[in-house]
Structures are given as C-alpha cells and as structure tokens.
Coordinates of C-alpha atoms in Angstrom, one line a residue:
X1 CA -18.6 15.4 2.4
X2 CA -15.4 14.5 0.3
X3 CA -16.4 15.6 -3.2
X4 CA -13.4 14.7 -4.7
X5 CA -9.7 13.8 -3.8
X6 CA -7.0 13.0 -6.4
X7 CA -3.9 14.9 -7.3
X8 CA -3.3 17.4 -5.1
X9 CA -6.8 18.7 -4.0
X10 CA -9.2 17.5 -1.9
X11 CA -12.8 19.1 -1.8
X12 CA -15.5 19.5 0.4
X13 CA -19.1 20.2 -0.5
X14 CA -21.4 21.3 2.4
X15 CA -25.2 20.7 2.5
X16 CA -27.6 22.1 5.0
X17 CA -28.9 19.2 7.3
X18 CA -32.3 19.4 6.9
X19 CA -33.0 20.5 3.7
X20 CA -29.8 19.0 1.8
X21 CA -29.5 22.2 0.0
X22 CA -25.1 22.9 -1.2
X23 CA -24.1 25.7 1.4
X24 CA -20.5 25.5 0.7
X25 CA -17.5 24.4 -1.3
X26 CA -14.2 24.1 -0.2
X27 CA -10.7 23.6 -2.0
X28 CA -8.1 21.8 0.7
X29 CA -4.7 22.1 -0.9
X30 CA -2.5 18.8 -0.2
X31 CA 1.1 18.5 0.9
X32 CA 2.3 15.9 -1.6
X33 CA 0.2 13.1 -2.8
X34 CA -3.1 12.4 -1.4
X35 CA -4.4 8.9 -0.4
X36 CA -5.8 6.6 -3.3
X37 CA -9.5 6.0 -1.2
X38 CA -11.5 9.0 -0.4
X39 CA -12.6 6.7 2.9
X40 CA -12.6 8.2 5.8
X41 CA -10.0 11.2 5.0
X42 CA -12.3 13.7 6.7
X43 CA -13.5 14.1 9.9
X44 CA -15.2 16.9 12.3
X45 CA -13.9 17.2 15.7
X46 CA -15.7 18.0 19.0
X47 CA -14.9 22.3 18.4
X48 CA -16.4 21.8 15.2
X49 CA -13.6 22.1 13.0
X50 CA -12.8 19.7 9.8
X51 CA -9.8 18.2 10.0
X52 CA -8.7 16.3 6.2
X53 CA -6.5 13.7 5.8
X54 CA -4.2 15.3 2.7
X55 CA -1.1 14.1 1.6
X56 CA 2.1 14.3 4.3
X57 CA -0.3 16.3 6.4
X58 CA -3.6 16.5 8.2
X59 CA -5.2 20.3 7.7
X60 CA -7.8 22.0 9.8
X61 CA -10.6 23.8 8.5
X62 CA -13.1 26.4 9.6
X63 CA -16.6 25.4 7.6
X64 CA -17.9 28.6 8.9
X65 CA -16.0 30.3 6.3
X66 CA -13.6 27.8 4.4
X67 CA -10.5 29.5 6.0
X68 CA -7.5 27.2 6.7
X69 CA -6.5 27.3 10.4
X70 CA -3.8 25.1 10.4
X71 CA -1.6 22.2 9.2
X72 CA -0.4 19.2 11.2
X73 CA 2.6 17.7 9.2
X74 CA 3.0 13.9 9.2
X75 CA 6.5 12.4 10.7
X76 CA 5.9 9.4 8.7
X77 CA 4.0 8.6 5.3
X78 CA 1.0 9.5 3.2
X79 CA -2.5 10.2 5.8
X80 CA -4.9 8.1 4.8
X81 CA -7.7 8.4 7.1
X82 CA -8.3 10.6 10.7
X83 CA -10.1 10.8 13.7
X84 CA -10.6 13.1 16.4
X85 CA -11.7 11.8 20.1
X86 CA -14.4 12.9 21.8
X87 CA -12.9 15.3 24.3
X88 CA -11.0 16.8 21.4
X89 CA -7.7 16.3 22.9
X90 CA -6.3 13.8 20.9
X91 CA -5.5 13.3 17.0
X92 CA -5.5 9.9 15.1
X93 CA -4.2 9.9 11.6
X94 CA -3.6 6.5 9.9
X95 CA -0.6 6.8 7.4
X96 CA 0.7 4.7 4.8
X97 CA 4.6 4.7 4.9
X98 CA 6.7 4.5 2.0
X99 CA 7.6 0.9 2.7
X100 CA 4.2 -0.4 2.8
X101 CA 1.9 -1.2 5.8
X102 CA -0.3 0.5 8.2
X103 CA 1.0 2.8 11.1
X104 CA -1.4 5.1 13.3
X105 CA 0.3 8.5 14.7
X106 CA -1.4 9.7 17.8
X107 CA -1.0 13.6 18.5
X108 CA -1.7 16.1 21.3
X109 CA -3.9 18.5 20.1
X110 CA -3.1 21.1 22.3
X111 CA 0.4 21.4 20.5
X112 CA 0.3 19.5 17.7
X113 CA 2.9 17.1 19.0
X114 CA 3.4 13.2 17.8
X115 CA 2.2 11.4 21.7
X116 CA 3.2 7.9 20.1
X117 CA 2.7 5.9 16.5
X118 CA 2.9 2.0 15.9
X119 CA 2.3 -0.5 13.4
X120 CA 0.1 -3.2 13.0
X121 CA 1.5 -6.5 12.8
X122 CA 1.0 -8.9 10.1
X123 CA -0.7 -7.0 7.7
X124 CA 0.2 -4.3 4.4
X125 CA -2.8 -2.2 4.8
X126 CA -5.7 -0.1 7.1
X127 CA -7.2 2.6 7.5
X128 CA -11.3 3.6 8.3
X129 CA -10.2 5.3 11.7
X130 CA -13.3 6.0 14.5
X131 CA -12.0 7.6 17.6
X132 CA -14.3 7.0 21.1
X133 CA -13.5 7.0 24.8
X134 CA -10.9 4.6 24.7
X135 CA -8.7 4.9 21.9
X136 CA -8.9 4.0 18.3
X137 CA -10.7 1.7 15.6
X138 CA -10.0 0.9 12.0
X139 CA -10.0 -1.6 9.3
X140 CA -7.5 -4.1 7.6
X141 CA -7.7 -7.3 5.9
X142 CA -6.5 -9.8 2.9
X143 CA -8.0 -10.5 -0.2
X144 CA -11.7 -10.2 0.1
X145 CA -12.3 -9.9 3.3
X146 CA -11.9 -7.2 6.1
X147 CA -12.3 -6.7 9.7
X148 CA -12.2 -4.1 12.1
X149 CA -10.1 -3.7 15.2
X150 CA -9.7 -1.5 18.5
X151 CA -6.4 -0.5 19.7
X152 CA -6.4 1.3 23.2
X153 CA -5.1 4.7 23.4
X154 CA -4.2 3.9 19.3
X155 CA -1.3 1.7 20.3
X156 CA -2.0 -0.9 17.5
X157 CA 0.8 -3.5 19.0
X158 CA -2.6 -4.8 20.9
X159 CA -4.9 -4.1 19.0
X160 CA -8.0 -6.5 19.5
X161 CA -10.2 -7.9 16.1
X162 CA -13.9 -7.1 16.4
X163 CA -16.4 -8.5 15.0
X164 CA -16.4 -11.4 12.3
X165 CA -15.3 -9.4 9.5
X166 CA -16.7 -9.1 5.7
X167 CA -16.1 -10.8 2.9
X168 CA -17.1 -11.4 -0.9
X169 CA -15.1 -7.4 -1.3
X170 CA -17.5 -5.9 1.4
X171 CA -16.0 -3.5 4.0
X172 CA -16.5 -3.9 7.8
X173 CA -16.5 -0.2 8.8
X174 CA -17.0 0.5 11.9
X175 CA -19.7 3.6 13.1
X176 CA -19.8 5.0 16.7
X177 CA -23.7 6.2 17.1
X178 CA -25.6 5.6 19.9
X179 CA -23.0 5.0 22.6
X180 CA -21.8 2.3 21.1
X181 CA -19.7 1.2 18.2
X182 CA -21.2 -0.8 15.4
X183 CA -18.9 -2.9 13.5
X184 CA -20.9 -4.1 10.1
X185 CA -20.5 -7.7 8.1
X186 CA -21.8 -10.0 5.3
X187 CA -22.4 -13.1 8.7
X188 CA -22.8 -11.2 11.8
X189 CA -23.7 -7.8 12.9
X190 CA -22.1 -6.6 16.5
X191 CA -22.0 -3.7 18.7
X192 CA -19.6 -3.1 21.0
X193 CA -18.1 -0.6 24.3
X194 CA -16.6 2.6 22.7
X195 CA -14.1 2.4 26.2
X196 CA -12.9 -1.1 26.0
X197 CA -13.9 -2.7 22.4
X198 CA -15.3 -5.4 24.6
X199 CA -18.7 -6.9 22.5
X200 CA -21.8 -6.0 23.7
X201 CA -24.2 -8.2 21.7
X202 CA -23.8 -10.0 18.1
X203 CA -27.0 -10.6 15.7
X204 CA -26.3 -13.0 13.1
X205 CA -27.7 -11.6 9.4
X206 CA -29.9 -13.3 7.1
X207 CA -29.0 -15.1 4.0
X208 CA -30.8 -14.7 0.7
X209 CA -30.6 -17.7 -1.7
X210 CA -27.8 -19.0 0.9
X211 CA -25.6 -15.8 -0.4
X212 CA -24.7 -13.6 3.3
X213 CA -26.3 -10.2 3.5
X214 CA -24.4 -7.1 4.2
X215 CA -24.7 -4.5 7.4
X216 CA -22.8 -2.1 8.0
X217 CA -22.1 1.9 9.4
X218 CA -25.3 1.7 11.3
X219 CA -26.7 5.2 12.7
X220 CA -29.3 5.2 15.9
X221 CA -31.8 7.3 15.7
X222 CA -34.1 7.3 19.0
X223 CA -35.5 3.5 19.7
X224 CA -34.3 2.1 15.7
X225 CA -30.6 1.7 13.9
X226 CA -30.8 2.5 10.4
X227 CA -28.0 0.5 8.3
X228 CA -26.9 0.4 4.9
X229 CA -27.8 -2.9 2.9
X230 CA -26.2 -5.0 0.4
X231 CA -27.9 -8.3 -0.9
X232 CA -26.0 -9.6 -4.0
X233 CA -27.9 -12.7 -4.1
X234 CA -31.2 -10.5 -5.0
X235 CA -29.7 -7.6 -6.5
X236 CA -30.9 -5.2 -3.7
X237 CA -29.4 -2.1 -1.5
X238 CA -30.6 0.7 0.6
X239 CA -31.4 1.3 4.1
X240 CA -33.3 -1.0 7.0
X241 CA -34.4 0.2 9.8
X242 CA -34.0 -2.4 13.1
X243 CA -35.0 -2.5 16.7
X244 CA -30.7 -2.7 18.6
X245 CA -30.9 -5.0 21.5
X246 CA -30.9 -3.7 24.6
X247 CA -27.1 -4.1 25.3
X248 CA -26.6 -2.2 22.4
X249 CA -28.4 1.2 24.1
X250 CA -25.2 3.1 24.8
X251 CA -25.8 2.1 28.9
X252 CA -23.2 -0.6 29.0
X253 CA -19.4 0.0 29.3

C-alpha cells in the first residue's frame, strides 16, 4: 500500500496477506513532483511487479527485494494514476499536463514505447485508472460529483460514462473483482463487462432519512461482494456484505 507520497518520495509498506503483519518498506524516488492524491498511483501487474505512478515517470519495482528494475519516463505531464492489463502487455498511466486536464498515455510493455495518448473532452481532471480485457477505466467529474468511464484500448476520444456517478463529494471508483467491473455511487450500484464497458445489471441503493447511501470498490469473494459503506445521514461506515445478481458472476461479456 501507498504509505505516503509528497515531495519527492513515495513509499510503500508491505503486509503479509493473512496475517497483516509489515514485511517490507520501500523508498520510490520520484522524477520531479509527485501527484497531489495518493489514489490509485500504485499498481501490481500480471508478473508481479509494482509499478508507481511518480512524478514525470512511472517506476517498476521488485517487492521481493525492493530493487528498482526500471523507469518509464512520461512524454507528457505529472502521472497521476496507472494500470497494467491483464495480459501484462500494455501500460496505462493517467497524466496531468502542465496546462491542465486529463490525458491517458498507453505504452507497449515490451519496449516501453508510447502506442498512443488522448485527452478527454470537456473536462480539467481524472484519474482512478483500472485496466481489464478491453482497455481502460477511470474517473472525472465537476464540483461534487464524479463518475467513471471506459475508453477502449485507452483511447479516451470515446470514452463511454458508466454508471450514475456520485455525488455529495463521494468518489465513483471503479473495482474489477469477480469478472466484472463494479462501478460504486451514492443512487445506484452497477456492474459491468471488463471487454466492452457494456452494463450488466444496476441495483439501486437505499436511502437513510431520504439522504443516498454510498457503495463503492466492491471485492467478490466466492457467492457475496463485500463493499465499502458510507451513510452520512446516520453517521455510519464500514463494510456490507451482498448477494451480486447473477449477471454480475463474471460469465457475461
């Protein structure tokens, strides 16, 4: 997990699954700057590798023994957030250019080459990258509210909006467990395909004292989803466990 990132550090702290016991620490010197959230700046990739979103570049770590084993370096802005796809073949790094806005770079893996980047229209800011099957997700959004998105292959001139969003300053990250991608909210709860960002069901949340709930970042965990809770109306928060409907098993495309 991200212990801390500010200045020109970020650091990891390791735990042992099971027991939650620290097994490592590790220092990730940035390249310039790093991003002002801690959200989704590290990732692990399919070979088991970290890869850390810091400053004008994306570095890969060994957490077998903390050893650097490579930088990417950024051809535009300050990384923000990253995501490796399944197959391990392709990089996603969401950047924040000097002018403002929200740009995704997509790179080959095998050579550490920029594929492709774009822009998304009509908005200053993203970030909250999950790579699946078909390309890339991630967040934006205005005042208090956010949404998620899904741009195939990463190409975020069509990307798609997914879900109905949060609002009252709650984030709608998305979570890829299960087979499918979860995309969280204060009205509505949805999964959806990781190949095509098509929906594959939608559960609308409770209210409490007509104030919306919050889901979101659900996991799967054999027949139950356990999400993270927010009820502001009641002054609660923790984990639920729920019963996914039975498009949302991972067997749909």
């Amino acid at each position: 997990m991200v212990w801390s990132n500010s200045g020109g550090n970020v650091v990891l702290h390791g735990f042992d699954a099971q027991t939650l016991a620290p097994t490592r620490s590790i220092l990730v010197p940035a390249t310039g700057p790093v991003a002002g959230s801690a959200s989704n700046v590290l990732t692990a990739g399919p070979d088991g590798h970290l890869y850390v979103a810091a400053g004008v570049t994306v570095v890969v770590e060994n957490p077998a023994n903390g050893q650097l084993i490579r930088r990417i370096y950024l051809t535009a802005g300050t990384a923000n957030s990253v995501a490796v796809s399944p197959d391990g073949s392709t990089l996603y790094a969401g950047v924040t250019p000097s002018q403002g806005g929200f740009k995704v770079l997509v790179y080959d893996l095998a050579s550490d080459n920029v594929v492709t980047s774009s822009s998304l229209p009509g908005t200053g800011s993203g970030g909250n990258l999950v790579a699946t099957s078909g390309g890339v997700w991630g967040t934006t959004g205005s005042g208090m509210s956010e949404w998620t998105w899904f741009a195939q292959h990463g190409d975020l001139a069509r990307a798609v909006r997914v879900g109905a969003g949060a609002g009252g300053g709650y984030t709608s990250l998305p979570s890829y467990s299960g087979g499918v991608v979860w995309v969280g909210g204060t009205h509505t709860l949805t999964c959806a395909s990781p190949a095509t960002g098509r929906a594959l069901a939608t559960a609308t949340l409770p209210t409490s004292q007509g104030v919306a709930a919050y889901f979101g970042s659900p996991a799967v965990n054999g027949d139950h989803a356990y999400s993270v809770y927010q009820d502001n109306a009641s002054q609660l928060s923790g984990l639920i466990r729920m019963t996914p409907p039975a498009a949302c098993s991972g067997q749909s495309s």
